[in-house]
CSV table of C-alpha atoms in Angstrom, one decimal:
chain,number,residue,atom,x,y,z
A,1,UNK,CA,46.9,-12.6,33.7
A,2,UNK,CA,48.6,-12.9,30.3
A,3,UNK,CA,45.7,-15.1,29.1
A,4,UNK,CA,43.2,-12.4,30.2
A,5,UNK,CA,45.1,-9.7,28.4
A,6,UNK,CA,45.3,-11.8,25.3
A,7,UNK,CA,41.5,-12.6,25.4
A,8,UNK,CA,40.7,-8.9,25.9
A,9,UNK,CA,42.9,-8.0,22.9
A,10,UNK,CA,41.2,-10.6,20.8
A,11,UNK,CA,37.7,-9.4,21.8
A,12,UNK,CA,38.8,-5.8,21.0
A,13,UNK,CA,40.0,-6.9,17.6
A,14,UNK,CA,36.7,-8.7,16.9
A,15,UNK,CA,34.7,-5.6,17.8
A,16,UNK,CA,36.9,-3.4,15.6
A,17,UNK,CA,36.5,-5.8,12.8
A,18,UNK,CA,32.7,-6.3,13.0
A,19,UNK,CA,31.7,-2.7,13.8
A,20,UNK,CA,32.3,-1.3,10.3
A,21,UNK,CA,30.6,-4.3,8.7
A,22,UNK,CA,27.5,-3.9,10.8
A,23,UNK,CA,27.3,-0.3,9.6
A,24,UNK,CA,27.8,-0.9,5.9
A,25,UNK,CA,24.2,-0.1,5.0
A,26,UNK,CA,21.2,1.1,7.1
A,27,UNK,CA,17.6,0.0,6.2
A,28,UNK,CA,14.5,1.7,7.4
A,29,UNK,CA,11.0,0.3,6.6
A,30,UNK,CA,7.7,2.1,7.1
A,31,UNK,CA,4.2,1.2,5.9
A,32,UNK,CA,2.4,4.0,4.0
A,33,UNK,CA,-0.6,3.3,6.1
A,34,UNK,CA,-1.4,1.4,9.3
A,35,UNK,CA,-4.7,-0.1,8.0
A,36,UNK,CA,-5.4,-1.7,4.6
A,37,UNK,CA,-8.4,-3.2,3.1
A,38,UNK,CA,-7.8,-6.8,1.9
A,39,UNK,CA,-7.1,-6.7,-1.8
A,40,UNK,CA,-5.4,-3.3,-1.8
A,41,UNK,CA,-1.8,-2.7,-2.8
A,42,UNK,CA,0.4,-3.0,0.3
A,43,UNK,CA,2.7,0.0,0.0
A,44,UNK,CA,5.9,0.2,2.1
A,45,UNK,CA,8.5,2.9,2.1
A,46,UNK,CA,12.1,1.6,2.3
A,47,UNK,CA,15.0,3.9,3.0
A,48,UNK,CA,18.6,2.8,2.3
A,49,UNK,CA,21.7,4.6,3.5
A,50,UNK,CA,25.2,3.7,2.3
A,51,UNK,CA,27.7,4.0,5.2
A,52,UNK,CA,30.7,2.7,3.3
A,53,UNK,CA,33.4,4.6,1.4
A,54,UNK,CA,32.5,2.9,-1.9
A,55,UNK,CA,29.7,2.8,-4.4
A,56,UNK,CA,27.2,0.0,-3.8
A,57,UNK,CA,25.5,-1.5,-6.9
A,58,UNK,CA,22.4,-3.5,-6.0
A,59,UNK,CA,21.1,-5.7,-8.8
A,60,UNK,CA,19.1,-8.9,-9.2
A,61,UNK,CA,20.8,-12.2,-9.9
A,62,UNK,CA,18.9,-15.2,-11.3
A,63,UNK,CA,16.4,-16.4,-8.6
A,64,UNK,CA,18.2,-14.2,-6.1
A,65,UNK,CA,16.8,-10.6,-5.9
A,66,UNK,CA,18.9,-8.1,-4.1
A,67,UNK,CA,15.8,-7.1,-2.0
A,68,UNK,CA,13.4,-9.5,-0.4
A,69,UNK,CA,10.8,-9.4,2.4
A,70,UNK,CA,9.9,-11.7,5.3
A,71,UNK,CA,6.3,-11.3,6.4
A,72,UNK,CA,4.6,-12.7,9.5
A,73,UNK,CA,0.9,-12.6,10.5
A,74,UNK,CA,-0.9,-12.6,13.9
A,75,UNK,CA,-3.0,-15.4,12.5
A,76,UNK,CA,0.0,-17.8,12.2
A,77,UNK,CA,3.1,-18.6,14.2
A,78,UNK,CA,5.1,-19.1,11.0
A,79,UNK,CA,6.3,-16.6,8.4
A,80,UNK,CA,4.2,-16.4,5.3
A,81,UNK,CA,5.4,-18.4,2.3
A,82,UNK,CA,6.0,-16.2,-0.7
A,83,UNK,CA,3.7,-16.8,-3.6
A,84,UNK,CA,5.9,-15.0,-6.1
A,85,UNK,CA,9.5,-13.7,-6.4
A,86,UNK,CA,9.4,-9.9,-6.2
A,87,UNK,CA,12.1,-8.2,-8.3
A,88,UNK,CA,12.8,-4.6,-7.8
A,89,UNK,CA,14.8,-2.2,-10.0
A,90,UNK,CA,18.6,-1.9,-9.8
A,91,UNK,CA,19.8,0.7,-7.3
A,92,UNK,CA,23.2,2.4,-7.0
A,93,UNK,CA,24.2,4.2,-3.8
A,94,UNK,CA,27.3,6.4,-3.7
A,95,UNK,CA,29.2,6.7,-0.4
A,96,UNK,CA,27.1,8.4,2.2
A,97,UNK,CA,24.0,8.6,-0.1
A,98,UNK,CA,20.5,7.9,1.0
A,99,UNK,CA,17.6,6.8,-1.2
A,100,UNK,CA,13.9,6.1,-0.5
A,101,UNK,CA,11.5,3.9,-2.5
A,102,UNK,CA,7.8,3.2,-2.4
A,103,UNK,CA,7.2,-0.5,-2.9
A,104,UNK,CA,4.1,-2.7,-3.3
A,105,UNK,CA,4.6,-6.2,-1.9
A,106,UNK,CA,1.0,-7.5,-2.3
A,107,UNK,CA,1.7,-9.7,-5.3
A,108,UNK,CA,4.4,-11.6,-3.3
A,109,UNK,CA,2.3,-12.8,-0.4
A,110,UNK,CA,-1.2,-13.9,0.5
A,111,UNK,CA,-2.8,-11.1,2.5
A,112,UNK,CA,-6.4,-12.5,2.3
A,113,UNK,CA,-6.9,-12.9,6.0
A,114,UNK,CA,-7.7,-10.3,8.7
A,115,UNK,CA,-4.9,-9.7,11.1
A,116,UNK,CA,-1.8,-7.7,12.1
A,117,UNK,CA,1.2,-8.2,9.7
A,118,UNK,CA,4.8,-7.4,10.1
A,119,UNK,CA,7.2,-7.0,7.2
A,120,UNK,CA,11.0,-7.0,7.3
A,121,UNK,CA,13.2,-6.0,4.4
A,122,UNK,CA,16.3,-8.0,3.7
A,123,UNK,CA,19.0,-6.6,1.4
A,124,UNK,CA,21.7,-8.8,-0.1
A,125,UNK,CA,25.0,-6.9,-0.5
A,126,UNK,CA,26.7,-6.8,-3.9
A,127,UNK,CA,29.3,-9.3,-2.8
A,128,UNK,CA,26.5,-11.9,-2.4
A,129,UNK,CA,28.0,-13.0,0.9
A,130,UNK,CA,26.3,-10.7,3.5
A,131,UNK,CA,22.8,-9.4,4.1
A,132,UNK,CA,21.2,-6.8,6.3
A,133,UNK,CA,17.7,-6.6,7.7
A,134,UNK,CA,15.4,-3.6,8.4
A,135,UNK,CA,13.1,-3.0,11.3
A,136,UNK,CA,9.8,-4.8,11.3
A,137,UNK,CA,7.0,-2.6,9.9
A,138,UNK,CA,3.5,-3.4,11.2
A,139,UNK,CA,0.2,-2.9,9.5
A,140,UNK,CA,-3.3,-4.3,9.7
A,141,UNK,CA,-5.3,-6.0,7.0
A,142,UNK,CA,-9.1,-5.8,7.4
A,143,UNK,CA,-12.2,-7.1,5.6
A,144,UNK,CA,-14.0,-3.8,6.3
A,145,UNK,CA,-17.8,-3.4,6.5
A,146,UNK,CA,-20.0,-4.0,3.5
A,147,UNK,CA,-22.2,-1.2,2.3
A,148,UNK,CA,-23.3,-2.6,-1.1
A,149,UNK,CA,-22.5,-5.7,-3.2
A,150,UNK,CA,-23.1,-6.5,-6.9
A,151,UNK,CA,-22.8,-9.9,-8.5
A,152,UNK,CA,-21.1,-9.7,-12.0
A,153,UNK,CA,-19.4,-12.0,-14.5
A,154,UNK,CA,-16.0,-11.3,-16.1
A,155,UNK,CA,-14.5,-13.8,-18.6
A,156,UNK,CA,-17.0,-16.4,-17.4
A,157,UNK,CA,-15.8,-16.0,-13.8
A,158,UNK,CA,-18.5,-15.1,-11.2
A,159,UNK,CA,-17.3,-12.1,-9.2
A,160,UNK,CA,-18.6,-9.7,-6.5
A,161,UNK,CA,-18.0,-6.0,-6.5
A,162,UNK,CA,-18.3,-4.4,-3.0
A,163,UNK,CA,-18.4,-0.9,-1.6
A,164,UNK,CA,-16.9,-1.1,1.9
A,165,UNK,CA,-16.3,1.1,4.9
A,166,UNK,CA,-13.1,1.2,6.8
A,167,UNK,CA,-11.7,3.6,9.4
A,168,UNK,CA,-8.1,4.6,8.5
A,169,UNK,CA,-6.1,6.7,10.9
A,170,UNK,CA,-9.3,8.0,12.5
A,171,UNK,CA,-10.9,8.9,9.1
A,172,UNK,CA,-14.0,7.2,7.8
A,173,UNK,CA,-13.3,6.0,4.3
A,174,UNK,CA,-14.9,4.2,1.4
A,175,UNK,CA,-13.2,1.5,-0.6
A,176,UNK,CA,-14.1,-0.6,-3.6
A,177,UNK,CA,-13.2,-4.3,-3.6
A,178,UNK,CA,-13.6,-7.2,-6.1
A,179,UNK,CA,-13.7,-10.8,-4.9
A,180,UNK,CA,-14.3,-14.2,-6.4
A,181,UNK,CA,-17.8,-15.4,-5.6
A,182,UNK,CA,-16.9,-18.9,-4.6
A,183,UNK,CA,-13.6,-18.6,-2.8
A,184,UNK,CA,-14.2,-15.0,-1.7
A,185,UNK,CA,-10.5,-14.3,-2.4
A,186,UNK,CA,-9.8,-10.7,-3.1
A,187,UNK,CA,-8.7,-9.9,-6.6
A,188,UNK,CA,-8.2,-6.2,-6.0
A,189,UNK,CA,-9.3,-3.2,-4.0
A,190,UNK,CA,-8.9,0.6,-4.0
A,191,UNK,CA,-9.5,3.7,-2.0
A,192,UNK,CA,-12.5,5.7,-3.2
A,193,UNK,CA,-12.6,8.7,-0.8
A,194,UNK,CA,-13.2,10.1,2.6
A,195,UNK,CA,-16.7,9.7,3.9
A,196,UNK,CA,-19.0,11.7,6.1
A,197,UNK,CA,-22.3,10.4,7.4
A,198,UNK,CA,-24.2,13.5,6.3
A,199,UNK,CA,-25.4,11.8,3.1
A,200,UNK,CA,-25.8,8.1,2.2
A,201,UNK,CA,-23.4,7.2,-0.5
A,202,UNK,CA,-24.8,7.0,-4.1
A,203,UNK,CA,-23.7,3.8,-5.7
A,204,UNK,CA,-24.3,2.6,-9.3
A,205,UNK,CA,-23.0,-0.1,-11.7
A,206,UNK,CA,-22.8,0.8,-15.4
A,207,UNK,CA,-23.2,-1.4,-18.5
A,208,UNK,CA,-19.4,-2.0,-18.6
A,209,UNK,CA,-19.3,-3.2,-15.0
A,210,UNK,CA,-17.7,-0.1,-13.6
A,211,UNK,CA,-18.7,0.8,-10.1
A,212,UNK,CA,-19.6,4.5,-9.5
A,213,UNK,CA,-19.6,5.9,-6.0
A,214,UNK,CA,-20.5,9.4,-4.9
A,215,UNK,CA,-20.1,10.4,-1.3
A,216,UNK,CA,-19.7,13.5,0.9
A,217,UNK,CA,-16.2,14.0,2.1
A,218,UNK,CA,-16.4,17.3,3.9
A,219,UNK,CA,-19.3,19.7,4.6
A,220,UNK,CA,-18.4,21.4,1.2
A,221,UNK,CA,-16.7,18.7,-0.9
A,222,UNK,CA,-18.2,15.6,-2.6
A,223,UNK,CA,-16.1,12.8,-4.0
A,224,UNK,CA,-17.0,10.9,-7.2
A,225,UNK,CA,-14.9,7.8,-7.9
A,226,UNK,CA,-15.1,5.0,-10.4
A,227,UNK,CA,-13.6,1.5,-10.0
A,228,UNK,CA,-13.3,-1.2,-12.8
A,229,UNK,CA,-14.1,-4.9,-12.4
A,230,UNK,CA,-10.4,-5.6,-11.6
A,231,UNK,CA,-10.6,-3.6,-8.4
A,232,UNK,CA,-8.6,-0.6,-9.9
A,233,UNK,CA,-9.7,3.0,-9.4
A,234,UNK,CA,-9.9,4.6,-12.9
A,235,UNK,CA,-11.0,8.1,-11.8
A,236,UNK,CA,-11.7,10.3,-8.9
A,237,UNK,CA,-13.1,13.8,-9.0
A,238,UNK,CA,-14.2,16.4,-6.5
A,239,UNK,CA,-17.4,18.4,-6.6
A,240,UNK,CA,-19.4,21.0,-4.6
A,241,UNK,CA,-23.1,21.7,-4.5
A,242,UNK,CA,-24.8,23.7,-7.3
A,243,UNK,CA,-28.3,23.6,-5.8
A,244,UNK,CA,-31.0,21.0,-5.8
A,245,UNK,CA,-30.8,17.3,-4.8
A,246,UNK,CA,-27.4,15.5,-5.0
A,247,UNK,CA,-27.4,12.2,-6.7
A,248,UNK,CA,-25.9,9.9,-9.4
A,249,UNK,CA,-28.1,9.6,-12.4
A,250,UNK,CA,-27.9,7.5,-15.6
A,251,UNK,CA,-28.6,9.0,-19.0
A,252,UNK,CA,-27.8,7.6,-22.5
A,253,UNK,CA,-25.7,4.8,-20.9
A,254,UNK,CA,-23.6,7.2,-19.0
A,255,UNK,CA,-23.6,7.9,-15.3
A,256,UNK,CA,-22.9,11.4,-13.9
A,257,UNK,CA,-23.4,13.4,-10.7
A,258,UNK,CA,-26.4,15.7,-10.4
A,259,UNK,CA,-26.7,18.8,-8.3
A,260,UNK,CA,-23.0,19.3,-8.3
A,261,UNK,CA,-20.3,21.3,-10.1
A,262,UNK,CA,-16.5,20.7,-10.2
A,263,UNK,CA,-14.7,21.8,-7.1
A,264,UNK,CA,-11.8,24.2,-7.6
A,265,UNK,CA,-9.5,24.2,-4.6
A,266,UNK,CA,-8.5,27.6,-3.3
A,267,UNK,CA,-4.8,28.4,-3.1
A,268,UNK,CA,-3.2,26.7,-0.1
A,269,UNK,CA,-5.8,23.9,0.1
A,270,UNK,CA,-3.9,21.5,-2.1
A,271,UNK,CA,-2.9,19.3,0.8
A,272,UNK,CA,-6.5,18.8,2.0
A,273,UNK,CA,-7.5,17.9,-1.6
A,274,UNK,CA,-4.6,15.4,-1.8
A,275,UNK,CA,-5.7,13.7,1.4
A,276,UNK,CA,-9.2,13.3,0.0
A,277,UNK,CA,-8.2,12.0,-3.4
A,278,UNK,CA,-4.9,10.2,-3.0
A,279,UNK,CA,-4.9,8.3,0.3
A,280,UNK,CA,-6.4,8.5,3.7
A,281,UNK,CA,-3.3,9.5,5.6
């Protein structure tokens, strides 16, 4: 009986000792979107909460960043090997404080295959002796459907610029993507706008190898986006009909939309405009 009581007391002491440690910091990880086109920035939102009674100062040490990620793919039974060490800015959390950050982890891993991915954030505590993991955030990488492709050269390297279609959260969307011709590895990709099937997208390539795409996003709004040869979106503008046919035309080396005038959002419609221009969420 005495041994049982002693064992129970030891178990209770262990629970009391480990409970505060397990609650030192809370991590929550969420993908910005559930679907990404291969080559896009993979944006995750991480939320950290300090449950201790002291200030926590997270900073990077040589070859040991305070925040790292473990990523798995449905295409492999093993975690993905990092291709680069991601280093994030220093973060200080006061007792009870919560902070959220938007992070891009694309440069740290090879996301060039279709599949379902799961990312887990791991935070090393300032004492360098303990670490805490977040939940697993799931998202899908997709090749999308090709609408148009251009073969180009940049720095002597043969590349392809694509306009692709992808359904994101139930929304039909257009994306631009740049890949290597030989390996087909994605160099970069970007969101170009919401897309309705009312009008076939107008697509042109200018003399500086910028891709111009005009599509209808709502019955009233047209989106005009430009992507450079690195797969980065350099501009996006909204238009509405002014009368006559709608098209992208070239004049004097410049490309511009025809039959449209700039769209001015009425008061209270800012959220709808943001969804068209910023991200399909």
